[in-house]
Coordinates of C-alpha atoms in Angstrom, one line a residue:
Chain A
X134 CA 0.2 0.1 -0.1
X135 CA 1.7 3.5 -1.1
X136 CA 1.2 6.1 1.7
X137 CA -0.9 9.2 0.6
X138 CA 0.3 10.7 -2.8
X139 CA -0.2 14.3 -3.4
X140 CA -1.5 15.5 -7.3
X141 CA -2.9 18.5 -8.9
X142 CA -4.9 18.8 -11.8
X143 CA -4.2 21.8 -13.9
X144 CA -6.5 23.1 -16.3
X145 CA -4.7 25.3 -18.5
X146 CA -3.4 25.3 -22.5
X147 CA -0.4 22.7 -22.5
X148 CA -1.9 19.5 -20.6
X149 CA -1.7 15.8 -21.9
X150 CA -5.3 15.5 -21.8
X151 CA -7.6 17.8 -24.5
X152 CA -11.1 18.8 -22.7
X153 CA -14.2 18.1 -24.4
X154 CA -16.4 19.8 -22.4
X155 CA -17.3 20.8 -18.8
X156 CA -20.2 20.9 -17.2
X157 CA -21.9 21.9 -13.8
X158 CA -24.2 18.8 -12.5
X159 CA -24.6 20.9 -9.7
X160 CA -23.0 24.8 -8.2
X161 CA -21.0 26.3 -10.0
X162 CA -19.0 25.3 -13.2
X163 CA -15.3 25.7 -13.7
X164 CA -13.5 28.2 -15.9
X165 CA -13.6 27.0 -19.4
X166 CA -10.1 25.3 -20.3
X167 CA -8.5 23.8 -23.4
X168 CA -6.4 20.6 -21.7
X169 CA -5.6 19.0 -18.2
X170 CA -2.6 18.5 -17.0
X171 CA -1.8 16.2 -13.7
X172 CA 1.4 16.4 -11.8
X173 CA 2.1 14.3 -8.7
X174 CA 3.0 17.2 -6.1
X175 CA 0.9 20.1 -4.7
X176 CA 1.1 22.8 -6.7
X177 CA 0.6 26.4 -5.3
X178 CA 0.4 28.6 -7.9
X179 CA -1.0 28.1 -11.8
X180 CA 2.3 29.2 -14.2
X181 CA -0.1 31.1 -16.3
X182 CA -3.0 33.8 -15.3
X183 CA -5.5 31.1 -17.2
X184 CA -7.1 28.3 -15.8
X185 CA -7.4 26.4 -12.6
X186 CA -5.8 24.1 -9.8
X187 CA -7.2 21.5 -8.0
X188 CA -5.3 19.1 -5.5
X189 CA -6.1 16.6 -3.7
X190 CA -4.3 13.4 -2.1
X191 CA -5.0 9.8 -2.4
X192 CA -5.6 8.4 1.6
X193 CA -6.7 5.4 3.4
X194 CA -9.9 3.9 2.7
X195 CA -12.9 5.4 4.2
X196 CA -16.2 3.3 3.6
X197 CA -14.9 -0.1 2.3
X198 CA -15.0 -3.1 4.4
X199 CA -12.1 -5.9 4.1
X200 CA -14.5 -7.8 1.7
X201 CA -15.0 -5.0 -0.3
X202 CA -11.7 -4.1 -0.3
X203 CA -10.6 -7.6 -1.5
X204 CA -13.1 -7.4 -4.5
X205 CA -12.1 -4.2 -5.5
X206 CA -8.8 -4.7 -4.9
X207 CA -8.9 -8.0 -7.4
X208 CA -11.0 -6.0 -10.2
X209 CA -9.7 -2.6 -10.6
X210 CA -7.6 -1.8 -13.6
X211 CA -4.3 0.3 -13.5
X212 CA -4.5 4.0 -14.9
X213 CA -2.6 4.4 -18.2
X214 CA -3.7 1.9 -20.2
X215 CA -3.1 2.5 -23.8
X216 CA -7.1 1.7 -25.0
X217 CA -8.1 3.8 -22.2
X218 CA -7.6 7.2 -24.3
X219 CA -11.3 8.9 -22.5
X220 CA -11.4 10.7 -18.8
X221 CA -13.4 11.8 -16.4
X222 CA -12.2 14.7 -13.6
X223 CA -15.3 15.2 -11.7
X224 CA -15.0 17.0 -8.7
X225 CA -17.6 17.1 -5.8
X226 CA -18.3 18.6 -2.7
X227 CA -20.8 17.3 -0.2
X228 CA -23.0 19.3 2.4
X229 CA -22.4 20.2 5.9
X230 CA -25.3 18.0 7.0
X231 CA -23.3 14.9 5.5
X232 CA -19.9 15.7 7.2
X233 CA -22.0 16.5 10.5
X234 CA -23.0 12.7 10.6
X235 CA -21.5 9.7 12.0
X236 CA -19.2 7.1 10.5
X237 CA -21.4 4.4 10.7
X238 CA -24.7 7.1 9.2
X239 CA -22.6 8.1 6.4
X240 CA -21.8 4.1 5.5
X241 CA -25.1 3.2 5.8
X242 CA -26.4 6.0 3.0
X243 CA -23.3 5.1 0.8
X244 CA -24.0 1.5 0.7
X245 CA -26.5 -0.1 2.3
X246 CA -29.0 2.3 0.8
X247 CA -26.8 3.7 -2.6
X248 CA -24.5 1.0 -3.1
X249 CA -22.2 3.2 -4.2
X250 CA -19.1 0.4 -3.7
X251 CA -21.4 -2.7 -5.3
X252 CA -22.1 0.0 -8.3
X253 CA -19.2 0.9 -8.9
X254 CA -17.6 -3.3 -8.9
X255 CA -19.8 -3.6 -11.9
X256 CA -17.8 -1.6 -14.0
X257 CA -15.1 -3.3 -13.6
X258 CA -12.6 -3.6 -15.0
X259 CA -13.9 -1.6 -17.5
X260 CA -13.4 2.1 -15.7
X261 CA -9.8 2.6 -13.8
X262 CA -10.5 5.0 -11.2
X263 CA -8.5 7.3 -8.1
X264 CA -10.0 9.4 -6.0
X265 CA -8.3 12.2 -4.6
X266 CA -9.1 13.9 -1.1
X267 CA -9.3 17.4 -0.6
X268 CA -11.8 18.6 2.1
X269 CA -9.2 18.7 4.9
X270 CA -6.7 20.6 2.4
X271 CA -9.2 23.9 2.4
X272 CA -9.8 23.3 -1.3
X273 CA -13.3 24.4 -3.1
X274 CA -14.2 20.5 -3.5
X275 CA -14.1 17.7 -1.3
X276 CA -13.3 15.1 -3.9
X277 CA -11.7 14.6 -7.1
X278 CA -12.2 11.3 -8.7
X279 CA -10.4 10.6 -12.0
X280 CA -11.8 8.3 -14.4
X281 CA -9.7 6.5 -17.7
X282 CA -12.0 4.1 -19.9
X283 CA -11.6 3.1 -24.1
X284 CA -14.1 4.8 -26.3
X285 CA -16.3 1.4 -26.3
X286 CA -16.9 1.7 -22.7
X287 CA -18.0 5.2 -22.9
X288 CA -21.8 3.8 -22.4
X289 CA -21.1 2.1 -19.7
X290 CA -19.6 4.7 -18.0
X291 CA -22.5 7.0 -18.8
X292 CA -24.5 4.3 -17.1
X293 CA -22.5 4.0 -13.7
X294 CA -22.4 8.2 -13.4
X295 CA -26.3 8.5 -14.1
X296 CA -27.0 5.1 -11.3
X297 CA -24.8 7.1 -8.5
X298 CA -26.2 10.6 -9.2
X299 CA -29.6 9.2 -8.7
X300 CA -28.6 7.3 -5.2
X301 CA -29.6 8.8 -2.0
X302 CA -25.9 9.7 -1.6
X303 CA -26.1 12.3 -4.2
X304 CA -28.8 13.8 -2.3
X305 CA -26.2 15.1 -0.3
X306 CA -23.6 16.6 -2.9
X307 CA -24.2 20.3 -3.5
X308 CA -21.2 20.9 -6.2
X309 CA -20.2 19.0 -9.0
X310 CA -18.5 19.5 -12.1
X311 CA -18.1 16.7 -14.8
X312 CA -15.0 17.3 -17.0
X313 CA -14.6 14.8 -20.2
X314 CA -11.3 14.4 -21.7
X315 CA -9.3 12.8 -24.4
X316 CA -5.8 11.6 -24.9
X317 CA -5.2 12.8 -28.5
Chain B
X207 CA -20.5 21.5 12.8
X208 CA -17.8 23.6 12.0
X209 CA -16.2 22.6 8.8
X210 CA -12.4 22.0 8.9
X211 CA -10.3 24.1 10.5
X212 CA -6.4 24.7 10.2
X213 CA -3.8 24.9 13.1
X214 CA -0.4 25.0 13.6
X215 CA 1.6 24.0 16.8
X216 CA 4.9 26.3 16.9
X217 CA 7.5 25.0 19.3
X218 CA 9.5 27.7 19.8
X219 CA 10.4 30.6 22.5
X220 CA 7.3 33.1 22.8
X221 CA 4.3 31.0 22.9
X222 CA 1.5 30.9 25.4
X223 CA 2.1 27.5 26.7
X224 CA 5.3 26.7 28.8
X225 CA 7.1 23.1 28.1
X226 CA 7.3 21.1 31.0
X227 CA 8.7 18.0 28.9
X228 CA 8.7 16.3 25.7
X229 CA 9.1 12.3 26.1
X230 CA 9.6 10.2 23.1
X231 CA 7.3 7.1 23.6
X232 CA 8.0 5.8 20.2
X233 CA 10.3 6.6 17.7
X234 CA 12.0 9.9 17.1
X235 CA 11.7 12.9 19.5
X236 CA 11.2 16.7 18.6
X237 CA 13.7 19.2 19.2
X238 CA 13.5 20.3 22.6
X239 CA 11.7 23.9 23.0
X240 CA 10.6 26.2 25.9
X241 CA 7.2 27.1 24.7
X242 CA 4.2 26.3 22.2
X243 CA 2.4 28.6 20.3
X244 CA -1.4 27.7 18.7
X245 CA -2.3 29.1 15.6
X246 CA -5.5 28.8 13.7
X247 CA -4.1 28.5 10.2
X248 CA -1.3 26.2 8.2
X249 CA 2.0 28.2 8.7
X250 CA 4.6 27.2 6.0
X251 CA 8.1 28.7 8.0
X252 CA 8.6 29.1 11.5
X253 CA 9.6 32.6 12.1
X254 CA 12.8 31.7 13.8
X255 CA 15.7 29.2 13.2
X256 CA 15.3 27.3 16.4
X257 CA 12.2 24.8 16.8
X258 CA 9.2 23.2 14.6
X259 CA 5.9 23.5 13.4
X260 CA 2.9 20.8 13.5
X261 CA 0.3 21.4 11.1
X262 CA -3.0 19.7 11.4
X263 CA -6.6 20.3 10.5
X264 CA -10.0 19.7 12.2
X265 CA -12.1 16.8 10.6
X266 CA -15.2 14.8 10.1
X267 CA -15.1 12.0 12.7
X268 CA -13.9 8.9 11.5
X269 CA -15.1 6.0 13.5
X270 CA -17.7 7.5 16.2
X271 CA -20.9 6.2 15.6
X272 CA -24.0 8.4 16.1
X273 CA -24.5 6.7 19.5
X274 CA -20.9 7.1 20.5
X275 CA -21.3 10.8 18.8
X276 CA -24.1 11.8 20.7
X277 CA -22.7 10.6 24.1
X278 CA -19.1 12.7 23.0
X279 CA -21.0 15.6 22.5
X280 CA -23.0 15.7 25.9
X281 CA -20.2 15.3 27.9
X282 CA -16.9 16.7 26.2
X283 CA -15.9 20.2 27.5
X284 CA -14.7 23.2 25.3
X285 CA -10.7 24.1 25.5
X286 CA -10.3 27.3 27.2
X287 CA -11.6 27.0 30.6
X288 CA -9.4 28.9 33.2
X289 CA -8.9 26.1 35.4
X290 CA -7.4 23.8 32.8
X291 CA -3.8 25.5 33.3
X292 CA -2.4 21.6 32.2
X293 CA -1.8 20.8 28.6
X294 CA -0.6 17.5 26.4
X295 CA 0.3 17.6 22.6
X296 CA 0.6 14.4 21.4
X297 CA 1.5 13.6 17.9
X298 CA 1.2 10.0 16.7
X299 CA 2.4 8.1 13.7
X300 CA 0.3 5.0 12.7
X301 CA 1.9 1.8 10.9
X302 CA 1.8 1.5 7.2
X303 CA -0.4 -1.7 8.3
X304 CA -2.8 -0.2 10.1
X305 CA -3.4 2.3 7.4
X306 CA -3.5 -0.6 5.0
X307 CA -6.3 -1.8 7.2
X308 CA -10.4 -1.6 5.6
X309 CA -12.2 0.5 7.7
X310 CA -14.6 -2.3 9.3
X311 CA -11.1 -3.8 10.6
X312 CA -9.6 -0.3 12.0
X313 CA -12.8 0.4 13.9
X314 CA -13.2 -3.1 15.1
X315 CA -9.7 -2.8 16.9
X316 CA -9.9 0.9 17.9
X317 CA -13.1 0.3 19.6
X318 CA -14.6 -3.2 19.8
X319 CA -11.3 -4.7 21.0
X320 CA -9.6 -1.5 22.2
X321 CA -12.3 0.6 23.5
X322 CA -10.6 4.1 22.2
X323 CA -14.0 5.8 22.3
X324 CA -15.7 4.6 25.5
X325 CA -12.5 5.1 27.5
X326 CA -11.8 8.5 26.5
X327 CA -15.5 8.7 27.6
X328 CA -14.7 8.0 31.3
X329 CA -12.1 11.0 31.2
X330 CA -15.1 13.8 30.4
X331 CA -15.6 16.3 31.4
X332 CA -12.3 16.6 33.4
X333 CA -10.6 16.5 30.0
X334 CA -11.0 18.7 27.2
X335 CA -9.5 17.3 23.3
X336 CA -9.4 18.3 19.9
X337 CA -8.4 16.2 17.5
X338 CA -6.3 17.4 14.5
X339 CA -5.5 15.1 11.3
X340 CA -2.5 15.5 9.2
X341 CA -1.3 12.8 7.5
X342 CA -3.0 13.8 4.3
X343 CA -1.1 16.9 4.5
X344 CA 2.2 15.0 4.1
X345 CA 3.1 16.3 7.7
X346 CA 5.6 13.6 9.9
X347 CA 2.8 12.8 12.5
X348 CA -0.6 11.5 11.2
X349 CA -2.4 12.9 14.0
X350 CA -1.9 15.8 16.9
X351 CA -4.5 15.4 19.8
X352 CA -4.0 18.8 22.0
X353 CA -5.7 17.9 25.6
X354 CA -5.8 20.5 28.5
X355 CA -7.1 19.8 31.9
X356 CA -7.0 21.4 35.6
X357 CA -4.1 20.1 38.1
X358 CA -6.4 18.3 39.9
X359 CA -7.1 15.8 37.2
X360 CA -3.7 15.2 35.9
X361 CA -4.0 12.2 37.4
X362 CA -6.9 11.1 35.8
X363 CA -5.0 12.0 32.3
X364 CA -2.1 10.1 32.9
X365 CA -4.5 7.1 33.5
X366 CA -6.3 7.6 30.1
X367 CA -3.0 7.9 28.6
X368 CA -1.8 5.0 29.9
X369 CA -5.2 2.3 29.3
X370 CA -4.8 4.0 25.9
X371 CA -0.9 3.0 25.1
X372 CA -1.5 -0.2 26.6
X373 CA -4.7 -1.0 23.8
X374 CA -4.0 -3.3 20.9
X375 CA -4.8 -0.3 18.8
X376 CA -1.3 1.0 20.0
X377 CA 0.5 -1.6 18.7
X378 CA 0.1 0.3 15.3
X379 CA 1.9 3.6 16.6
X380 CA 5.3 3.8 15.4
X381 CA 5.9 6.8 16.8
X382 CA 4.5 9.1 19.6
X383 CA 5.8 11.8 21.2
X384 CA 4.2 13.3 24.4
X385 CA 4.8 17.2 25.2
X386 CA 2.9 18.1 28.1
X387 CA 2.8 21.7 29.1
X388 CA 1.0 24.7 31.6
X389 CA -0.4 27.8 31.0
X390 CA 1.5 30.4 33.4

C-alpha cells in the first residue's frame, strides 16, 4: 500500500488531456480550459494566469469493508492503459449535513442504501479510477475522482455516473462538475 | 458543525504555553523547546530558525457511531476553561499496516477491541480534547491531539494515556511524542 500521494490537476492550455466539455452538474462550474495536466505534487500557483488548479491526495479507504476491498483490488485496472483514451475528472463537494453525520450513518447511506461500492464494482475492469481527497486541504471541493476508460466503454461509464447521481448519497452533493477529456 | 479548521503548533520560545517536558514514547522525539504557540492557520515556515512546526486540521469523525457521537457531544467540555492550566500535545503516527486495513477492520481494533472511544468518555468532562488530522497534509505525524485539564485532574489524565498505550490499537503506533505544558 502506498502512502498518501499528492496530485494537482492543472486546467490550462498545455496539458496531455484535451478537454471535450465541462458541465456544471450542481452548483458553480469551473472556467473553460483547453486541456488538463496532472502532476504528482501539490502546486500552489498556476504557471499561467488563465485556468485553475485542483489539488488532492490519495489516502486510506474510508468506507470499504475488507470484503469489498478485496473485491475492488482484484478487479480494478491500473491507470494509463493504452486503450483508455477517454477520461473524466469529477470534482464534488458534499453538504455540511453529510459531514456532520457519524461514520455509521454515512456508511449506511453510501453503501447499504446507495450501493456506491457495489455499483462501482459492476463497471470493473472497464473503468479505472483514482480517488483524491481534498476537503482537509481547504480546497473548494471534497473529492476529485479521475476515471479512464476506452471509447467502447463510454456508454457503460455514462450509466455508472447516472446511477450514482440518482442515489440517496448524491442528495448530499451540493457542487459537482463533470469534465470529460480525451488523450489525442 | 464547523468545517475543517487548520491549526499550527509552533515549538519555539514565545508561545503562550510553557513546555514542562517532551518525552519520546515511540520513535524519534522532537527538538526541545521552551514554549508552544497555537495559531489557527497553516504556517509554512517558522519565524525563528529554532524550533518546529506541526500542522493539522480538524475534520469529520472517522470511527464514532451516532450513539457514541451523541455521548461525546453531551460530555465534552470546550477548550480554554480558566481552571484547565495543564495541557498535553501528543503527536502520533500509525504504521502502514494500520492504514492498509479496511474501515471495518480499523474500527474493530479501535473500539470493539481497544475501547478507545468508551475509555475517552470515562474521562469526560475532566479532559478537553481537540483532534487534528495531518496524514493527508504530508506531515511527519498522522494525528496531533491537544488535551487541556486542571492540575487536580492530572492523575486521571495519566491513567487515560496509560490505558490507551496498553491497547491493541497502540501496537499500530510507531511514533509518539508526549509534550506536557502549563499555562503560567
